[in-house]
């Protein structure tokens, strides 16, 4: 979601992004600056969305520590105690560390005041389909949206056409540009508005019709 | 919801309303102006809420194309490319067409700059109970709110008192002005804060207790 | 939630808080002022969060009418008709009475203009564990958060360590400071970011794993 939002953020946006199952452990709070924008959150891979997918694929194909490409992306550890709450809880750094930091940034603080520079951040593996041989691609469902549409990790540009998609034992071979091209109730594939292969049911929920949850493996196979 | 919000909007409100199962098809993006306010959305009936229910009943009793009453309501097709994103996706016009249009309007753009005038928009049938003979009224559940209250299409002024309501095989004859007048757990009818007949369960969920979903038929019968 | 938000509100905050099953009955709409902040809502116990838990325990240990401590907390009945909507519905005072009042307050109105002073408001019992003998404490689940964490009425300072927690027939004896200290899937106790005893499942939902809903009794027992 963070990666998909990037093209639409104001040039001087200050962003707080927190998905933080490791809150209160040794993972660092960090601020990442890129092209005038600053992003604040835990150093657990979330903010690696700021490093382009191609670059992540080259620098940290399996995820893990990623050496920041110089000049393009800079990062700081949020260490200065004057920019957090006086009492920091063990379980709510969103309130006690991250929100105060972004409030100070939004009020004009230079992000470099937050703490010492760091050269590596944790990275997630790139979001793209993996080559599975025979021109097949393997990915997974990375997001189920409000409507029950299944968004996958597979990118538009990777797919050889024509193709079909297999997910949870179902073969989805109806390919559309938008929902209304499929008969109501029929599962179909489309490229979503951020360029990811997705599976929908027109006027229905692919999540419910196909019985699929986030994380489900997906395979694309040429026809 | 749009109709219910109308009395409470600022005089110069700019409103984006998007319920758009036909996104990416030939249905037009439109802007509808009424009394200084401008509403932006798909031309699929949603914005016919701007035409009063009585007038809709006279001009398009079954829904469909509605000739806009002159002077009262004006509409434009959103056609100008300078007020949308450079790349328009097939499945997210809320982001790519509607939101940029309302942003421009909120920043001062005259809505007539958005595109050519149109004289007809798509209309939904009016929201009111239909005469079912013997002073009975037929309607349906049009909304289930956060609490599980069932809001119907039947209007306060249509109901002959005393009366009872039948929904999904249940007869609801307890009539109250507010929830706490009914014993906890008991289904009751009331007129909601927008003038629609509704069914609730005090300190409970009518949706769950009566097993009813949006769309369920409702009949009002005089006692 | 209101009590937990208090330490983080701006000094001159105007707050609307509405949980109002008795909407449209004789319970009064009130405004409560404390240290420059004003809180608006129904007089049904909700705004007693403005009176500290210790004081509530002393003045109204079982809840009910509470004589406001002089000088510290002041209250008014919202009676003036010029600060509400012209037509007041029976079921939506949030829209018709409370929101207009807070809008006027936020625009600069002195809260004393809202109506006559009152010296008593309805109070909830204090949120704390009750002495159950043998150094045991009895409380209940007062909130289930977005993650399925179970927040109880028992306060950090009340607990004798080491201890275990019993809820819905389960004994939870793993005590942690933050989620990641517990093995994934294992129920654990912790003190939440507002000082309440809480029960979580690391990377899971305690609500689902333990089958517990809001209101469930909880007992803390020393080991």
XYZ file of C-alpha atoms in Angstrom, chain A residues 8 177-180 190-194 203, chain B residues 21-25 85 89-92 95:
22
model
C 0.424 10.322 -5.504
C -9.721 -4.794 -18.279
C -12.483 -3.885 -15.852
C -15.004 -5.716 -13.663
C -18.143 -5.205 -15.751
C -7.257 -8.041 -14.454
C -4.357 -5.684 -13.936
C -5.211 -3.455 -10.998
C -4.785 0.310 -10.896
C -1.223 -0.053 -9.541
C -20.475 -7.683 -8.291
C -19.567 -1.152 -10.376
C -19.402 -0.016 -14.029
C -16.026 1.724 -13.634
C -14.109 1.712 -16.897
C -17.159 1.117 -19.092
C -4.547 12.260 -14.009
C -6.650 3.213 -15.060
C -9.556 0.969 -15.986
C -10.614 0.209 -12.422
C -9.995 3.257 -10.212
C -8.484 8.217 -7.932
